[in-house]
Short mmCIF file of C-alpha atoms in Angstrom, two decimals:
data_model
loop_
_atom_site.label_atom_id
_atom_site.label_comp_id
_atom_site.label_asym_id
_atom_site.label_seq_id
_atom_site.Cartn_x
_atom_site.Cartn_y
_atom_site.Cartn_z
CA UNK A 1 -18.03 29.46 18.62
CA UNK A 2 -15.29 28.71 16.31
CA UNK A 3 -13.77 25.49 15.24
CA UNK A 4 -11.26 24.28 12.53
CA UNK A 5 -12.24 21.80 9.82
CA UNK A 6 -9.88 20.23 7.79
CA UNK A 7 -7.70 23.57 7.73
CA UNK A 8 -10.83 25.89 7.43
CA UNK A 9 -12.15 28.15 9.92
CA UNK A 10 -15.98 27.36 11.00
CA UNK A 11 -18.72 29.51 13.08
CA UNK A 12 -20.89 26.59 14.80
CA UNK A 13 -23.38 26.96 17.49
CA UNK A 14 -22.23 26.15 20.47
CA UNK A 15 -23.75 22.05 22.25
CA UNK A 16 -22.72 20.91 19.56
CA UNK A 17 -21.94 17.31 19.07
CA UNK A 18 -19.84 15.95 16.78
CA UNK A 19 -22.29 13.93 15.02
CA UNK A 20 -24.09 16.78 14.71
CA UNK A 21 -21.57 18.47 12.73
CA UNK A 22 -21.02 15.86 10.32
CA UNK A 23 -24.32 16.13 9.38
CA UNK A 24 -24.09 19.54 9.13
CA UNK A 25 -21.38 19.23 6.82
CA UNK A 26 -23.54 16.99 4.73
CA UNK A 27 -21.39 13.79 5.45
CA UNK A 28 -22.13 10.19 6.88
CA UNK A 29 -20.03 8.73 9.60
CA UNK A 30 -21.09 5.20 8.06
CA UNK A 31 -18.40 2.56 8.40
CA UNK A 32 -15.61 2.93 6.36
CA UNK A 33 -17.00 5.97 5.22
CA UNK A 34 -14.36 8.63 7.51
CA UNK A 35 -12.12 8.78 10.27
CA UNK A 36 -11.95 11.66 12.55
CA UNK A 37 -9.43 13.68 14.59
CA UNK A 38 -10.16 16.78 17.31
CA UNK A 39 -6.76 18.07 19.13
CA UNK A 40 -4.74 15.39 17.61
CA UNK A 41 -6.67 12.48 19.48
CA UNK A 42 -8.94 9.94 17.42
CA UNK A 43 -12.40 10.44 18.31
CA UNK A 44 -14.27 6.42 18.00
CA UNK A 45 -17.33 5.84 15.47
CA UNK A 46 -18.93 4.88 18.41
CA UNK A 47 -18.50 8.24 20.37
CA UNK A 48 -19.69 10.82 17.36
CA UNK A 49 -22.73 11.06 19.29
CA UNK A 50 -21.73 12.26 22.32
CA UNK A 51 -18.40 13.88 21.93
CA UNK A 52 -19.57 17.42 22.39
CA UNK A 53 -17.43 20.25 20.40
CA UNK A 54 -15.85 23.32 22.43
CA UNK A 55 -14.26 26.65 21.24
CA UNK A 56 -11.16 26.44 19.01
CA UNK A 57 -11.22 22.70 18.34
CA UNK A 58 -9.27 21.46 15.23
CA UNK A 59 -10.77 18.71 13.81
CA UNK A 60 -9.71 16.85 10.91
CA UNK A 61 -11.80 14.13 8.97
CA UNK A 62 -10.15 11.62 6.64
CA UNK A 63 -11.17 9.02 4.30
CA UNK A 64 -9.79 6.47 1.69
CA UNK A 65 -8.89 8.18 -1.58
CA UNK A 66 -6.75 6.43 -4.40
CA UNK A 67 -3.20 5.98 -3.67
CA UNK A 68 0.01 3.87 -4.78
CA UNK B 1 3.05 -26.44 -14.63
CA UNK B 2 2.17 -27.75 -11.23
CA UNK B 3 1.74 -25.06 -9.30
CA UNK B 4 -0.01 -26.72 -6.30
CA UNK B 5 3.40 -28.05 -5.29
CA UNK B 6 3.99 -23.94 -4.59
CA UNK B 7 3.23 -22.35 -1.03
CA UNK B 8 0.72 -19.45 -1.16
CA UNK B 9 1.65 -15.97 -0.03
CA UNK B 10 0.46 -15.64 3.04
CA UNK B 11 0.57 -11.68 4.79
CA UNK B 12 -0.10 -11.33 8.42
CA UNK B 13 -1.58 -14.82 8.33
CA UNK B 14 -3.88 -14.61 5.56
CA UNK B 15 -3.43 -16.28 2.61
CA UNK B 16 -3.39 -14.78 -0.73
CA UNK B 17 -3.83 -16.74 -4.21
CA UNK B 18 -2.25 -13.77 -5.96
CA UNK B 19 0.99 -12.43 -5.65
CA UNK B 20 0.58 -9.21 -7.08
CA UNK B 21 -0.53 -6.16 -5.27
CA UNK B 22 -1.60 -2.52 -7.17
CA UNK B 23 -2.53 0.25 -6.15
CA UNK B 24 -5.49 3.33 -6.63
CA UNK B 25 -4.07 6.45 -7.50
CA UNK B 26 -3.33 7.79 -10.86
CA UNK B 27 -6.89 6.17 -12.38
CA UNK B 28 -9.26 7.88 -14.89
CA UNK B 29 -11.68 7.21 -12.57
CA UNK B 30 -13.48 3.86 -10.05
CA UNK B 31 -14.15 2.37 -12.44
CA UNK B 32 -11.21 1.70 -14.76
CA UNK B 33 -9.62 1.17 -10.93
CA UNK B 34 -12.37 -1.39 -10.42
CA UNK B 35 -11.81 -3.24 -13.75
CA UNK B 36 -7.48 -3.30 -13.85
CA UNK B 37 -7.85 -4.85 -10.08
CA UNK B 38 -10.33 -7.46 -10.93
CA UNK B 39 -8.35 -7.97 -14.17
CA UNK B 40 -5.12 -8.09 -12.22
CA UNK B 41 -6.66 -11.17 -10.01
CA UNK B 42 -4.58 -8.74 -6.93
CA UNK B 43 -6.78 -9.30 -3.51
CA UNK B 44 -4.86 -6.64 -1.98
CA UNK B 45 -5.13 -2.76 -3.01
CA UNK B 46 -3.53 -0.20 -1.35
CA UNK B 47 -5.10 3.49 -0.32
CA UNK B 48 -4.09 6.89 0.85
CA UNK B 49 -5.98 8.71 3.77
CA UNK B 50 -6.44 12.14 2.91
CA UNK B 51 -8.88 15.12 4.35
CA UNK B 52 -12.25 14.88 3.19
CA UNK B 53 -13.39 17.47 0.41
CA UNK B 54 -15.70 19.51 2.69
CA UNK B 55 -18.88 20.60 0.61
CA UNK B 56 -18.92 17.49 -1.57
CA UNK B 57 -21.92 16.09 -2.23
CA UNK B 58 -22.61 12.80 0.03
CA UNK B 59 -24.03 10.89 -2.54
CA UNK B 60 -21.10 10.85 -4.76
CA UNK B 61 -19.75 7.51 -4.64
CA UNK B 62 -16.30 6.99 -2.63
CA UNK B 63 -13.36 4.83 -3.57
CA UNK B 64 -14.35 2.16 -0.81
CA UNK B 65 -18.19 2.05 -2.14
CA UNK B 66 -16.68 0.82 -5.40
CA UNK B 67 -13.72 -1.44 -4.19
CA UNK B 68 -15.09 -2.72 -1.64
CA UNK B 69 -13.22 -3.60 1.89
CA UNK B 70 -15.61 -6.82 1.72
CA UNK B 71 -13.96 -8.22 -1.46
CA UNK B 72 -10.40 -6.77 -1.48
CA UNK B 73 -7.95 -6.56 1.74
CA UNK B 74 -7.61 -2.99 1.71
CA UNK B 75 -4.15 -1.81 2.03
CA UNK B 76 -3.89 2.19 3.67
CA UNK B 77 -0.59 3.36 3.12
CA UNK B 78 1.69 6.15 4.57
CA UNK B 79 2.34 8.10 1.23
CA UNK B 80 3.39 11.47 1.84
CA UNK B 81 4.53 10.87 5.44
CA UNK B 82 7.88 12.43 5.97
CA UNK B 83 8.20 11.51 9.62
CA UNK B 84 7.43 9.02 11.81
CA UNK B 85 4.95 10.78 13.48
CA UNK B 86 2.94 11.35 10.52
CA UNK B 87 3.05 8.20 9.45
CA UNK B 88 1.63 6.91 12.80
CA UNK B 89 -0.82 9.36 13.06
CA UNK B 90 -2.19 8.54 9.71
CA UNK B 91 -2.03 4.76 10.24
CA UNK B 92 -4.21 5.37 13.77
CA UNK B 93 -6.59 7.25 11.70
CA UNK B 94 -6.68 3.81 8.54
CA UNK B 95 -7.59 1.86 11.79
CA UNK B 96 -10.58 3.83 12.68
CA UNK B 97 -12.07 4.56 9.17
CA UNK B 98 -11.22 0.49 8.58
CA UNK B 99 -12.56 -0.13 12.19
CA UNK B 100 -9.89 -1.61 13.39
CA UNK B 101 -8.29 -2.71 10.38
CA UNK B 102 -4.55 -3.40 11.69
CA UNK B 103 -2.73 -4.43 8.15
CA UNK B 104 -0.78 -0.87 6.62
CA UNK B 105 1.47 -0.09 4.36
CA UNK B 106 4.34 1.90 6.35
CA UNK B 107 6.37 4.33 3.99
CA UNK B 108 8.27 7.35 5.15
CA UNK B 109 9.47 9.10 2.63
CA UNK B 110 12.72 11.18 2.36
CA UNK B 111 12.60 14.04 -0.30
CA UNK B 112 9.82 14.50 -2.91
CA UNK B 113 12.39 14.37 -5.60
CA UNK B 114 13.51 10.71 -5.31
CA UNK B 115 10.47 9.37 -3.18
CA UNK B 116 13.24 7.12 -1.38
CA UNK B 117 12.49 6.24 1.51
CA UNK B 118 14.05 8.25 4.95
CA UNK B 119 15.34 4.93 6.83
CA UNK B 120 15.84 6.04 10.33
CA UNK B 121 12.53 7.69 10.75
CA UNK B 122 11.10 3.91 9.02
CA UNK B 123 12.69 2.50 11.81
CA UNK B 124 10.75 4.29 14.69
CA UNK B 125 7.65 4.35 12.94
CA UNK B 126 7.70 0.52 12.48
CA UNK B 127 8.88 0.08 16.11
CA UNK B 128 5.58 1.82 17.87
CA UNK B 129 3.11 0.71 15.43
CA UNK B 130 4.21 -2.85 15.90
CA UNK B 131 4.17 -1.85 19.73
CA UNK B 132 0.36 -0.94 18.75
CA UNK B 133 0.02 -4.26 17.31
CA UNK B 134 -0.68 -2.84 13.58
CA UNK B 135 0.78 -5.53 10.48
CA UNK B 136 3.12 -3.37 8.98
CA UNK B 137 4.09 -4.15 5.55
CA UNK B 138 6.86 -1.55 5.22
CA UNK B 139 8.34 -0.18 2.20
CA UNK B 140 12.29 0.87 2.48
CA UNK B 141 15.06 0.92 0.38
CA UNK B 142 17.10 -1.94 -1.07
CA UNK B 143 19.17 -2.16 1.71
CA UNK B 144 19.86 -6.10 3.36
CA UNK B 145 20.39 -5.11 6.54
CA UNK B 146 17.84 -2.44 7.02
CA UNK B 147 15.49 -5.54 6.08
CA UNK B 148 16.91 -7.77 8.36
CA UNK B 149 16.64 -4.63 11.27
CA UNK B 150 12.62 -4.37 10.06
CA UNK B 151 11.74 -8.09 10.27
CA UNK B 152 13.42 -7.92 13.51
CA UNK B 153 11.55 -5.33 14.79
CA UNK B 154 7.77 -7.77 13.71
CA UNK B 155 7.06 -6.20 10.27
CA UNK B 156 4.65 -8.85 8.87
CA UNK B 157 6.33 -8.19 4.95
CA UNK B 158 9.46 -6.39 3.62
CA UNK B 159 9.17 -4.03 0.66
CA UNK B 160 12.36 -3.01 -0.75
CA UNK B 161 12.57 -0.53 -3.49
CA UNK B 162 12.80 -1.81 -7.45
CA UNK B 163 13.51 1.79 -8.36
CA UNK B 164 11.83 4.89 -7.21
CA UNK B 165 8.34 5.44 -6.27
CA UNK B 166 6.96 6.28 -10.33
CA UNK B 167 9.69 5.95 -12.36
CA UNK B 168 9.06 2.57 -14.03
CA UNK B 169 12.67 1.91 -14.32
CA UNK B 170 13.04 -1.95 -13.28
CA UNK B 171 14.62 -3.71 -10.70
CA UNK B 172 17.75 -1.84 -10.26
CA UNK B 173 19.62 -3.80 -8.13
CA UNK B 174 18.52 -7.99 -8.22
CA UNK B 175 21.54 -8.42 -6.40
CA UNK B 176 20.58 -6.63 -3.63
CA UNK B 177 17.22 -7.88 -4.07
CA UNK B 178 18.68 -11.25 -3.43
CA UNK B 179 20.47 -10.66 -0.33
CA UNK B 180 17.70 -9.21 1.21
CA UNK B 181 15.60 -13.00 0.06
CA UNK B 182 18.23 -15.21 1.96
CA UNK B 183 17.62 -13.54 4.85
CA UNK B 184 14.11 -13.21 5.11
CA UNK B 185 11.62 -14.78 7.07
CA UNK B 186 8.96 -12.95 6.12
CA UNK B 187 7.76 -12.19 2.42
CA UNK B 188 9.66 -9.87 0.38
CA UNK B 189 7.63 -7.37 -2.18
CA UNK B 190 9.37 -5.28 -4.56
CA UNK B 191 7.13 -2.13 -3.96
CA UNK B 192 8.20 0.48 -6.55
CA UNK B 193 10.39 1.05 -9.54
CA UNK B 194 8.40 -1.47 -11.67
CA UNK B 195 7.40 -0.20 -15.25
CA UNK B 196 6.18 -3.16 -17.69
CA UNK B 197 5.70 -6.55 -17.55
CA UNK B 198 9.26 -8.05 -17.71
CA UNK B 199 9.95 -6.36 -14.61
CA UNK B 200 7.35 -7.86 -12.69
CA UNK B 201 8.54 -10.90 -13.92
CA UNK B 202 12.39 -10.40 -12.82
CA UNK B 203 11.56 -9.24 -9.47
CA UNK B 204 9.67 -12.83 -9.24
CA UNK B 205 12.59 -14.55 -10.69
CA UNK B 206 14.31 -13.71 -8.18
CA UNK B 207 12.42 -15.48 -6.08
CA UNK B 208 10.55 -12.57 -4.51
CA UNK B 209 7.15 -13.28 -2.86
CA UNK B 210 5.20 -10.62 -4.85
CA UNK B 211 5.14 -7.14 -6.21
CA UNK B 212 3.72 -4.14 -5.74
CA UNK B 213 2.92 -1.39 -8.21
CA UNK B 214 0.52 1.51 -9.34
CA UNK B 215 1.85 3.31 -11.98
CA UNK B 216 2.72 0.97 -13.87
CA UNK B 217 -0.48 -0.38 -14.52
CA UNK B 218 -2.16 2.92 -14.02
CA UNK B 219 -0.31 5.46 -16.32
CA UNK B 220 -0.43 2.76 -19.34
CA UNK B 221 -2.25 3.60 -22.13
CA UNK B 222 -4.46 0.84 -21.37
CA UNK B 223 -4.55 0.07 -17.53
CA UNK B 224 -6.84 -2.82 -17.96
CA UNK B 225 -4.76 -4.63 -20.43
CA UNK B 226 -1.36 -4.07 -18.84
CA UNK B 227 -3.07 -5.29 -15.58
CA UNK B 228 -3.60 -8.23 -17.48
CA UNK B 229 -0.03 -8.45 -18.22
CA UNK B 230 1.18 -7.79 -15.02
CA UNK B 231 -1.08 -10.94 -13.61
CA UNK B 232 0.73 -13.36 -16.30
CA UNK B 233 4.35 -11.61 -15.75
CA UNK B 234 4.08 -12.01 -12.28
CA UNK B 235 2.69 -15.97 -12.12
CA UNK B 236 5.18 -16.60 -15.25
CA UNK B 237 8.22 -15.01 -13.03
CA UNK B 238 7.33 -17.08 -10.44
CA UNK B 239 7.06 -20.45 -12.57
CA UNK B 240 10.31 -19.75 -13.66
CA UNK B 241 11.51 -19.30 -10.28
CA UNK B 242 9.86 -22.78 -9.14
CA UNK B 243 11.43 -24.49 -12.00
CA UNK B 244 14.67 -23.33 -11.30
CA UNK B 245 16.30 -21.64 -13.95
CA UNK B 246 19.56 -23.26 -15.83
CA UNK B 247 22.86 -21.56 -15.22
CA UNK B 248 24.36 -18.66 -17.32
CA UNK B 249 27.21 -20.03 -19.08
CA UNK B 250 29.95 -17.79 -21.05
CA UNK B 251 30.10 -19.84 -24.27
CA UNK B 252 27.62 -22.21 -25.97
CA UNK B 253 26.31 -25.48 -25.31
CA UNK B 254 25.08 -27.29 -27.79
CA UNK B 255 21.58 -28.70 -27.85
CA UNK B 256 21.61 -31.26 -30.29
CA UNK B 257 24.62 -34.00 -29.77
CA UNK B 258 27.77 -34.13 -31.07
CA UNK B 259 27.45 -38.35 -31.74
CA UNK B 260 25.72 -39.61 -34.54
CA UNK B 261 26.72 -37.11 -36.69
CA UNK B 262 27.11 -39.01 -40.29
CA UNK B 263 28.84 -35.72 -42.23
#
């Protein structure tokens, strides 16, 4: 299926749960590490694992980067 | 001096020894950030939330691995917001990478020329993200009664405009500066427009409760000494604003007296 990440177009298996992709995507969902967004809605730390993915979601994932 | 008989700043009801605040961007790199900051004595550094770089490599160190969240109140700010919406969305998404960090920088910015702030759209965003009991610390422009309509509406610090965002030119208007001081109830920190040391020390003159600034310190040759500046400008400024400074007078006043004089 395809999602959107962060602007970019992804082929993913489908199942798949959000923590799942993260990993995939080589990153840790550690605290304070990122924040993420699917459709607009915050999607908790606590609900990575079981916050399954389905066809055309646009996700964004955010973290702290120097600013004034 | 005596500077016990001064109240701390206190933000959101935590109490700060320092009154100056900087920022991250515009660094060579952590570390230099890492060093101007603990130079600086600042507790508080503000952040921008931006999309991760996808493909990055996971053990690279990130900003928050090196200033860490469990020494420094982190500050996430709103930069690059031009609406409300924006802004609120990002500050939602500060809370969850912070989990549940409420304290944000609110700035909604206007054009990308001047950086000032776009007022009305301030307003709203301040309103619901009080209403979703966030501390907003909210940066606007230089206006008294805009300041007065913020407080009103529970923002936990005012932040008028020294100049724009960058531009290192100074205080522009104390006067304003000043109106906006005898009405506040909450503290007042010039964020912006500051560009050396005497400026910090001005905006404390004044009587302001502390300053905010990242270029300054950041585009200096040396960020690490001017941060080191900045710390002394902005406890000297206040000092001087404790001791009460004498009045400006047209002509002179002589300092040595006029009796006694044997010529």
């Amino acid at each position: 299926m395809q999602i959107t990440v962060n602007g970019e177009k992804h082929k993913v298996e489908k199942c798949l749960v959000l923590s799942d992709l993260l990993t995939l995507l080589q990153l840790s969902s550690d605290q304070g590490k990122l924040a993420v967004e699917i459709n607009g809605q915050i999607v908790p730390r606590s609900q990575h694992q079981n916050y399954l993915l389905t066809e055309q979601d646009v996700i964004e994932i955010v973290q702290a980067i120097g600013g004034g | 001096m005596n500077s016990a008989q001064d109240k701390p700043l206190v933000v959101a009801g935590k109490t700060y020894s320092s009154r100056l605040i900087i920022g991250s961007g515009k660094y060579k790199d952590f570390d230099q950030n890492l060093h101007a900051l603990e130079t600086s004595g600042a507790e508080m550094i503000t952040v921008a939330i931006r999309r991760v770089n996808l493909g990055q490599h996971q053990d690279k160190p990130s900003l928050l691995d090196i200033i860490s969240p469990a020494h420094f109140t982190i500050l996430p700010n709103t930069a690059g917001c031009y609406s409300a919406k924006e802004a609120i969305r990002t500050c939602r998404m500060a809370r969850e990478l912070l989990d549940g960090h409420t304290l944000v920088k609110l700035e909604v910015l206007g054009d990308d020329k001047t950086l000032y702030p776009n007022v009305t759209e301030t307003l709203v965003a301040a309103e619901t993200l009080v209403r979703e009991d966030f501390k907003v610390m909210v940066y606007t422009s230089d206006d008294p009664l805009i300041a007065m309509r913020l407080e009103e509406i529970g923002c936990v610090a005012v932040m008028p405009l020294g100049a724009p965002i960058g531009s290192g030119l100074g205080i522009r208007n104390p006067y304003n500066i000043r109106m906006i001081l005898e009405n506040a109830n909450v503290p007042v920190i010039v964020d912006a427009g500051v560009g050396t040391a005497s400026d910090a020390s001005i905006a404390m003159e004044l009587g302001c409760d502390g300053v905010l600034m990242n270029t300054a310190i950041a585009e200096a040759d040396n960020p690490v000494l001017m941060a080191s500046a900045m710390k002394k400008a902005v406890e000297s400024g206040r000092e001087a604003w404790l001791a009460g400074r004498m009045p400006k007078r047209l002509y002179a006043s002589a300092s040595s007296p006029v009796d006694g004089r044997f010529f």
